[in-house]
JSON list of C-alpha atoms in Angstrom, two decimals:
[
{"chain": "A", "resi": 1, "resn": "UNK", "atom": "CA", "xyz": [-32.24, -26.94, -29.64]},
{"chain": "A", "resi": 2, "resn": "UNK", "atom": "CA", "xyz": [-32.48, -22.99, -28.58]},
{"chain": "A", "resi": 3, "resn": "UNK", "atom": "CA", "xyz": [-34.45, -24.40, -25.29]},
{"chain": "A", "resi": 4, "resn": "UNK", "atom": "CA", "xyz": [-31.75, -26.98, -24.08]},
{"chain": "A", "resi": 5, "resn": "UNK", "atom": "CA", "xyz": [-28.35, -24.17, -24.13]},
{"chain": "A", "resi": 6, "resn": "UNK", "atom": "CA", "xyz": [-30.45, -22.00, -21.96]},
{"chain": "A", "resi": 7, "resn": "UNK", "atom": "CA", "xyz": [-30.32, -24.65, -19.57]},
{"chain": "A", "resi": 8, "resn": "UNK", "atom": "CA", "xyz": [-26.60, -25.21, -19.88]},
{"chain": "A", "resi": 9, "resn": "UNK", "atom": "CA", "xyz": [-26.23, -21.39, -19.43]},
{"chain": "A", "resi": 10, "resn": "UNK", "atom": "CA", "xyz": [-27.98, -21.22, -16.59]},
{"chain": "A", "resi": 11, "resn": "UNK", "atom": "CA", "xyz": [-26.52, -24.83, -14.52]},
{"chain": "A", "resi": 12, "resn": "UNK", "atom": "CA", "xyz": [-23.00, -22.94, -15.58]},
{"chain": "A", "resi": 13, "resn": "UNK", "atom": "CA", "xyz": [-23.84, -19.44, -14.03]},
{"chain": "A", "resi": 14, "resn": "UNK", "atom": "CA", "xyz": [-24.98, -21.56, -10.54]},
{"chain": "A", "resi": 15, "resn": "UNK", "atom": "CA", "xyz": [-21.83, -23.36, -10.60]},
{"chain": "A", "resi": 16, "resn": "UNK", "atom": "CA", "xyz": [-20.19, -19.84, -10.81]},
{"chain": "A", "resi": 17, "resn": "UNK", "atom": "CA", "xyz": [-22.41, -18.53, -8.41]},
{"chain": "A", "resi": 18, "resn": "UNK", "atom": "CA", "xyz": [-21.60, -21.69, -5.32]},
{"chain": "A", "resi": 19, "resn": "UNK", "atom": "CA", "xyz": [-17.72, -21.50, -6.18]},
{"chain": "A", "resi": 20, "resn": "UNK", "atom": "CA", "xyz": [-17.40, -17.67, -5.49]},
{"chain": "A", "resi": 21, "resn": "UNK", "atom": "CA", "xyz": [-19.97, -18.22, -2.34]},
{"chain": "A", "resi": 22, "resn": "UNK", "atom": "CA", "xyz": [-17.48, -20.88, -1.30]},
{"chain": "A", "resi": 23, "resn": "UNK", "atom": "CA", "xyz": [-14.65, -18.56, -1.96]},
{"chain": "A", "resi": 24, "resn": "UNK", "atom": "CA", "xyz": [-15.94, -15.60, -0.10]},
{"chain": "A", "resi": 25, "resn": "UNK", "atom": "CA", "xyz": [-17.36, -17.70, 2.79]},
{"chain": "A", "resi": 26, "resn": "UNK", "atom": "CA", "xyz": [-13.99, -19.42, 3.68]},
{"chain": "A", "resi": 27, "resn": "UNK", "atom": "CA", "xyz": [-12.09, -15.44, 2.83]},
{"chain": "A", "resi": 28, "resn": "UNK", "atom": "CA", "xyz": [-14.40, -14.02, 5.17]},
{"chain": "A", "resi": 29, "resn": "UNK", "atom": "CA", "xyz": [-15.78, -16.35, 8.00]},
{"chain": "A", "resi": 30, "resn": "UNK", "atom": "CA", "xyz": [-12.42, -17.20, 9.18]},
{"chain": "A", "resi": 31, "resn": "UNK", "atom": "CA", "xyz": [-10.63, -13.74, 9.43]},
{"chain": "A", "resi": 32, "resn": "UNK", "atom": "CA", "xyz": [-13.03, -12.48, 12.43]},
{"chain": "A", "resi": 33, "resn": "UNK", "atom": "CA", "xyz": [-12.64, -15.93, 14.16]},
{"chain": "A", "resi": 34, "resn": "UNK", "atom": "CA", "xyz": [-8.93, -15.72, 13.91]},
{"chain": "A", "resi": 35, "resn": "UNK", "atom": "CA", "xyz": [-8.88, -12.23, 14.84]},
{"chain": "A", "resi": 36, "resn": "UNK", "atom": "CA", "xyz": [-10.81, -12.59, 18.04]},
{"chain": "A", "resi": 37, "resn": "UNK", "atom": "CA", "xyz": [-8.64, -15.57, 19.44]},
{"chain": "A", "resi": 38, "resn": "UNK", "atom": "CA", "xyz": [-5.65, -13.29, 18.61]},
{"chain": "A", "resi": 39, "resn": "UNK", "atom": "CA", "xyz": [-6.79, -10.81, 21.03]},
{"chain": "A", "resi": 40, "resn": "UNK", "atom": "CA", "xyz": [-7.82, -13.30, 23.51]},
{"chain": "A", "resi": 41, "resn": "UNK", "atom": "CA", "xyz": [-4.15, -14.81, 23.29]},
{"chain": "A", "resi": 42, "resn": "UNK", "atom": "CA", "xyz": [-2.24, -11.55, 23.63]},
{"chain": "A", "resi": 43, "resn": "UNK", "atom": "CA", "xyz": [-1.09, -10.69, 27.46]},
{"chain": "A", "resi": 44, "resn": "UNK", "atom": "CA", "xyz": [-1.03, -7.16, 28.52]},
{"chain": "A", "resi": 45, "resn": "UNK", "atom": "CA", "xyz": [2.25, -6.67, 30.92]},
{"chain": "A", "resi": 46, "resn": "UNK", "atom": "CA", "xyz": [2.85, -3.87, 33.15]},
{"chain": "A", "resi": 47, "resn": "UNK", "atom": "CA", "xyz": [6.23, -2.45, 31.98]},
{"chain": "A", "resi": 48, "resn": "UNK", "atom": "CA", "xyz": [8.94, -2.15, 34.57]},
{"chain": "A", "resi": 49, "resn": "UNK", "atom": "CA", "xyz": [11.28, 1.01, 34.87]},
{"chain": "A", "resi": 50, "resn": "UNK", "atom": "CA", "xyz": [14.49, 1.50, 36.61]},
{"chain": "A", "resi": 51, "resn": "UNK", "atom": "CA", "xyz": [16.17, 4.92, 37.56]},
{"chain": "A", "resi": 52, "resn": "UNK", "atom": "CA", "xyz": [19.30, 4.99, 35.04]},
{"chain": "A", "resi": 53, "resn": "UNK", "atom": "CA", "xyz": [22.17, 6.71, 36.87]},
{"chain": "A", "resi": 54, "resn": "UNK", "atom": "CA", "xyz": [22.44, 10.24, 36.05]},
{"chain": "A", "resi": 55, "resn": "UNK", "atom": "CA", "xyz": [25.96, 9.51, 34.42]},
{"chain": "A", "resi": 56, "resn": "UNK", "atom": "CA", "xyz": [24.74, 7.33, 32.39]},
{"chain": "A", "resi": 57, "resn": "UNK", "atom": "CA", "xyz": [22.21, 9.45, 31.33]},
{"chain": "A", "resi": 58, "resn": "UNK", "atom": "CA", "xyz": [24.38, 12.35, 30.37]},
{"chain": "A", "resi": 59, "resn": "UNK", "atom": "CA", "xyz": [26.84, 9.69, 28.70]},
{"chain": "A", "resi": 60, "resn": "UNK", "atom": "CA", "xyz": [23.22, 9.36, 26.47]},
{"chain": "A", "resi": 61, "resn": "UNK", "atom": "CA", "xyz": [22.99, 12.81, 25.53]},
{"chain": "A", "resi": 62, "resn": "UNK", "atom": "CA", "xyz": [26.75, 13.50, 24.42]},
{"chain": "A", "resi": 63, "resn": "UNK", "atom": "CA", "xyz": [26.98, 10.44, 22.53]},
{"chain": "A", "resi": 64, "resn": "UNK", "atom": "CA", "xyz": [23.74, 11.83, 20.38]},
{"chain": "A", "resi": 65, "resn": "UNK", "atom": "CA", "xyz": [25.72, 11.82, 16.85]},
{"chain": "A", "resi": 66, "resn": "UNK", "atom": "CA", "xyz": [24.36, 14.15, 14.06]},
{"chain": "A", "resi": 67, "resn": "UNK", "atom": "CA", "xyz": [22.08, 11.94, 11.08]},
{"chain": "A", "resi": 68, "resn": "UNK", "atom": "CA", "xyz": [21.90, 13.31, 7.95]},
{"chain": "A", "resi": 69, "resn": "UNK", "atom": "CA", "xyz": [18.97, 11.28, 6.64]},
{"chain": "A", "resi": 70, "resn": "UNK", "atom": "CA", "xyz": [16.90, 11.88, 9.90]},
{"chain": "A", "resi": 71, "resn": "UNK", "atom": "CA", "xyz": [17.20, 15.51, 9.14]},
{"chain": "A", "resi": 72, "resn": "UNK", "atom": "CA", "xyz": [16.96, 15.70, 5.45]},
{"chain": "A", "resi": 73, "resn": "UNK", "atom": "CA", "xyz": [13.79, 13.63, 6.12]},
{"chain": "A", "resi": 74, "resn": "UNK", "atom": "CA", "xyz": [12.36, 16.51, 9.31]},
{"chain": "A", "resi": 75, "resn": "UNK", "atom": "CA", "xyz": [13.57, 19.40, 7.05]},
{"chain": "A", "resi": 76, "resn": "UNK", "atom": "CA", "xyz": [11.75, 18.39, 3.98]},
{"chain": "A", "resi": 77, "resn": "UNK", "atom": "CA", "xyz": [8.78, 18.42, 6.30]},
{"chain": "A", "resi": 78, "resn": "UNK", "atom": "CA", "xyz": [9.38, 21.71, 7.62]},
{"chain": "A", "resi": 79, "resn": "UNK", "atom": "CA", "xyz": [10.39, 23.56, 4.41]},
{"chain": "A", "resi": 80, "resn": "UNK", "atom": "CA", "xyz": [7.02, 21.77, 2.98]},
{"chain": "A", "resi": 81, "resn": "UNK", "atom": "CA", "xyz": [4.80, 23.55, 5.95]},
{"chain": "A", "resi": 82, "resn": "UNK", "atom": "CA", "xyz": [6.62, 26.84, 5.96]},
{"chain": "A", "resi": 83, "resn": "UNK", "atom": "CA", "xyz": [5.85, 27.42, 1.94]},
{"chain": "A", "resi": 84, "resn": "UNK", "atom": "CA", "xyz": [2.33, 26.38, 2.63]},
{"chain": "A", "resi": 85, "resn": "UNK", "atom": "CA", "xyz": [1.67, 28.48, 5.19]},
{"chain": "A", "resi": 86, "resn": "UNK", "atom": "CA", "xyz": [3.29, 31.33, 3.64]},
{"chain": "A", "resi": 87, "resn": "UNK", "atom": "CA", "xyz": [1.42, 30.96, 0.55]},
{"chain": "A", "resi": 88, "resn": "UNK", "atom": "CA", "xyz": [-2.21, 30.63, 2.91]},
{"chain": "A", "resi": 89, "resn": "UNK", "atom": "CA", "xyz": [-0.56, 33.48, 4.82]},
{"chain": "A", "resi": 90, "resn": "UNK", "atom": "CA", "xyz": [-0.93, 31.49, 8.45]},
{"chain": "A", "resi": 91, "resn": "UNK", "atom": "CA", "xyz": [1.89, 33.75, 10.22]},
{"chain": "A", "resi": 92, "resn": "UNK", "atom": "CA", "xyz": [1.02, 31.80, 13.10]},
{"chain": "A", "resi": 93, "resn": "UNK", "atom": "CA", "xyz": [2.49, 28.37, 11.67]},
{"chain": "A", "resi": 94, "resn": "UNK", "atom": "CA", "xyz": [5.73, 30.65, 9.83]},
{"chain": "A", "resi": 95, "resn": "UNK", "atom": "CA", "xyz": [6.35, 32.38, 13.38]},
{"chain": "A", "resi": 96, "resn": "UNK", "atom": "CA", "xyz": [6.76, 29.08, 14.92]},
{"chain": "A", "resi": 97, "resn": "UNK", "atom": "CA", "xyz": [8.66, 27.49, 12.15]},
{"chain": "A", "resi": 98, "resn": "UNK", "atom": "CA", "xyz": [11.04, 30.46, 11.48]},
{"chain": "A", "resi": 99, "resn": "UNK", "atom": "CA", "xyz": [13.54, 32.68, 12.59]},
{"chain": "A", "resi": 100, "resn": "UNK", "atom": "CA", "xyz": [12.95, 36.27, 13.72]},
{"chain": "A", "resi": 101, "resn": "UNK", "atom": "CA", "xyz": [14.71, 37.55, 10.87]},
{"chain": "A", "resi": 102, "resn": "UNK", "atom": "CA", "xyz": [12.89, 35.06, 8.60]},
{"chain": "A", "resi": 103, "resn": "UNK", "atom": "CA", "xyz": [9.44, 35.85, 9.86]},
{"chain": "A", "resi": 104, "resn": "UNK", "atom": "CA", "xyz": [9.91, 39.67, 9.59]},
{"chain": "A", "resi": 105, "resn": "UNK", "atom": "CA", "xyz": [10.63, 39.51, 5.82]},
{"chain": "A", "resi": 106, "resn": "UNK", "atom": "CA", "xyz": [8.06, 36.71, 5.25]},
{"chain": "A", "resi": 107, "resn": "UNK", "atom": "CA", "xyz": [5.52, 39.01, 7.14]},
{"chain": "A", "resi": 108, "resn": "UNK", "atom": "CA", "xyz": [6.55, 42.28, 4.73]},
{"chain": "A", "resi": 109, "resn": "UNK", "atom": "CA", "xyz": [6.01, 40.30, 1.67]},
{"chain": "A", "resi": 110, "resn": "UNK", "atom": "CA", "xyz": [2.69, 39.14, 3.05]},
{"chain": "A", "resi": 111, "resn": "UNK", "atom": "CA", "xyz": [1.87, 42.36, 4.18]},
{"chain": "A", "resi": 112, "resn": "UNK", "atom": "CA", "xyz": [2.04, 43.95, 0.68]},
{"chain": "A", "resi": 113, "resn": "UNK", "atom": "CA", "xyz": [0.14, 41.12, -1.13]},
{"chain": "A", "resi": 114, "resn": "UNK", "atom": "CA", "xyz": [-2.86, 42.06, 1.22]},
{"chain": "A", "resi": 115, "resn": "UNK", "atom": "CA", "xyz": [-2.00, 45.95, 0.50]},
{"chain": "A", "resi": 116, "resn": "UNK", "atom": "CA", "xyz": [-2.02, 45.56, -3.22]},
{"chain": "A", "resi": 117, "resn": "UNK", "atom": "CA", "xyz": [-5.16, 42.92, -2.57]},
{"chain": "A", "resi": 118, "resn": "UNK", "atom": "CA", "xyz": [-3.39, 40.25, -4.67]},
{"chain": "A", "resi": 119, "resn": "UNK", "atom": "CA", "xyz": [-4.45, 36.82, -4.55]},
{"chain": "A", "resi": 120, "resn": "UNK", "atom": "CA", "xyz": [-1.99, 33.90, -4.39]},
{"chain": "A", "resi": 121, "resn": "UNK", "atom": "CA", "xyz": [-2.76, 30.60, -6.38]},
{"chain": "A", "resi": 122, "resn": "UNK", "atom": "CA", "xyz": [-0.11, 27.95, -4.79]},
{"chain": "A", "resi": 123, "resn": "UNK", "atom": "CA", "xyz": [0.11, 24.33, -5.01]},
{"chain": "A", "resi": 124, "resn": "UNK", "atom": "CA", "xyz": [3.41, 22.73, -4.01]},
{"chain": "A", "resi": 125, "resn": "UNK", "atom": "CA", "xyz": [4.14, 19.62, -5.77]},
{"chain": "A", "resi": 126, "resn": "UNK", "atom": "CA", "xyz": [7.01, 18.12, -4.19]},
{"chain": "A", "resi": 127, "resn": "UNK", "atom": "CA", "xyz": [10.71, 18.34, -3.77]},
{"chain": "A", "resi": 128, "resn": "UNK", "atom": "CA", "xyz": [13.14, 17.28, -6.27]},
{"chain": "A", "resi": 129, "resn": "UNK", "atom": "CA", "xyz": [16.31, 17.74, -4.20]},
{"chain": "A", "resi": 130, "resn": "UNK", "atom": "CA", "xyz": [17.41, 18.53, -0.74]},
{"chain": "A", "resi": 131, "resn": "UNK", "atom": "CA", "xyz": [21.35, 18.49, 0.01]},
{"chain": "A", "resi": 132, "resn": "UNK", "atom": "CA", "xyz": [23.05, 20.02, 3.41]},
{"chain": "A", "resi": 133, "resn": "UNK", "atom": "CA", "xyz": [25.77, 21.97, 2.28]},
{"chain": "A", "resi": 134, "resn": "UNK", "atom": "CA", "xyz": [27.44, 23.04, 5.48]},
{"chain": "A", "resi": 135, "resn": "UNK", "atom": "CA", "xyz": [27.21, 21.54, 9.37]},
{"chain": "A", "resi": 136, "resn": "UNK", "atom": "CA", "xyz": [29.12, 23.64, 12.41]},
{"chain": "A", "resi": 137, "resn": "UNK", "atom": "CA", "xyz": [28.99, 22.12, 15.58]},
{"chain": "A", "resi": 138, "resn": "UNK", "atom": "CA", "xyz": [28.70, 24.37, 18.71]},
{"chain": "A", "resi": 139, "resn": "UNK", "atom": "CA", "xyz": [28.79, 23.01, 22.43]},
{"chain": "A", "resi": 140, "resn": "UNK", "atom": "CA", "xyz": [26.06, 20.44, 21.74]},
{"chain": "A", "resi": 141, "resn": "UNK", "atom": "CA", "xyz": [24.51, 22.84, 19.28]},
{"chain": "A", "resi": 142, "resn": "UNK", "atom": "CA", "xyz": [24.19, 22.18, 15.50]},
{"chain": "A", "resi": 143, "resn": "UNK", "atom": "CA", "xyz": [23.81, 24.74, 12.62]},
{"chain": "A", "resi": 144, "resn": "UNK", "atom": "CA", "xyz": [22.86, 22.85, 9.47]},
{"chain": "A", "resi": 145, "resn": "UNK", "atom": "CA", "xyz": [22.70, 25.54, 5.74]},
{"chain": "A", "resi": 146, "resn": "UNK", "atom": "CA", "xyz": [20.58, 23.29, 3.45]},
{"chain": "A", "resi": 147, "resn": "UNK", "atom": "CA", "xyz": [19.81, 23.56, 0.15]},
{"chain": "A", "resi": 148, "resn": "UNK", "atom": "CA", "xyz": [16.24, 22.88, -1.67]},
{"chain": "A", "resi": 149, "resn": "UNK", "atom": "CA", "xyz": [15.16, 22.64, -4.91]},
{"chain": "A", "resi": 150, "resn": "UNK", "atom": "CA", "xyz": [11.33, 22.56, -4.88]},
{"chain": "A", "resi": 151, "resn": "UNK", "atom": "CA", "xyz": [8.37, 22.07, -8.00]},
{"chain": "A", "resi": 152, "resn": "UNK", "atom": "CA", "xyz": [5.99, 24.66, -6.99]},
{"chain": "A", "resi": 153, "resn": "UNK", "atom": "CA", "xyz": [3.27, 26.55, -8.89]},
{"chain": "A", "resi": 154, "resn": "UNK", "atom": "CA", "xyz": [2.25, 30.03, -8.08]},
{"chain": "A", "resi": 155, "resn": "UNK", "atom": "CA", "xyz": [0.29, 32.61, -9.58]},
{"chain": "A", "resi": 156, "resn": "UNK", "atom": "CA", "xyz": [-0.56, 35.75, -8.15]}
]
């Protein structure tokens, strides 16, 4: 009776076997098919300009209003790179990214890490908050004070 289940187990195991085959046959041999009459279909168009009017192009640039979210979103990413590179010590990346002011203290505090020969452990894990507190408006000129409150773990 042993004989006649291994039998059974294995006609079940091919019937496994064909369905996935059929499965992964019809998955697979249709998406590069499909794919390469896509491209074939698709029409590549030369893209037409016109001269705008220079008034209308300077109407453009004073109608530019001031988004909140679009900065939040570009300062996150530049407060993220500026604590990175000051704790690798890249004063190439904080000169760009900061202020004159800015870069001469970041550069003094650097400065006496590699004095004392200190060694900075850093790993930035993300920020919890990021507000704008204050926006002036100059000419076409924005100052923006923002506020961030960062999870970061150092160890020197």
């Amino acid at each position: 009776m042993n004989d006649n289940f291994g039998y059974i187990d294995i006609i079940l195991l091919a019937i496994v076997a064909g369905i996935i085959i059929l499965r992964l046959r019809n998955v697979l041999g249709k998406g590069a098919e499909d794919s390469v009459s896509r491209v074939k279909k698709s029409t590549i168009v030369d893209a037409k300009f016109e001269e705008a009017p220079l008034s209308r192009v300077n109407e453009n640039e004073n109608s530019r209003e001031f988004k909140e979210e679009v900065f939040l979103k570009g300062a996150q990413a530049a407060y993220e790179m500026i604590i990175n590179a000051f704790a690798s010590a890249d004063k190439k990346t904080l000169k760009d990214l900061t202020s004159p002011e800015i870069y001469k203290s970041f550069i003094a505090v650097l400065d006496e890490r590699k004095n004392k020969k200190y060694i900075n452990q850093f790993t930035f894990i993300g920020i919890k908050k990021a507000k704008i507190e204050n926006v002036d408006k100059k000419n076409s000129f924005y100052t923006v004070k923002t506020r961030f409150v960062s999870e970061i773990i150092s160890c020197i």
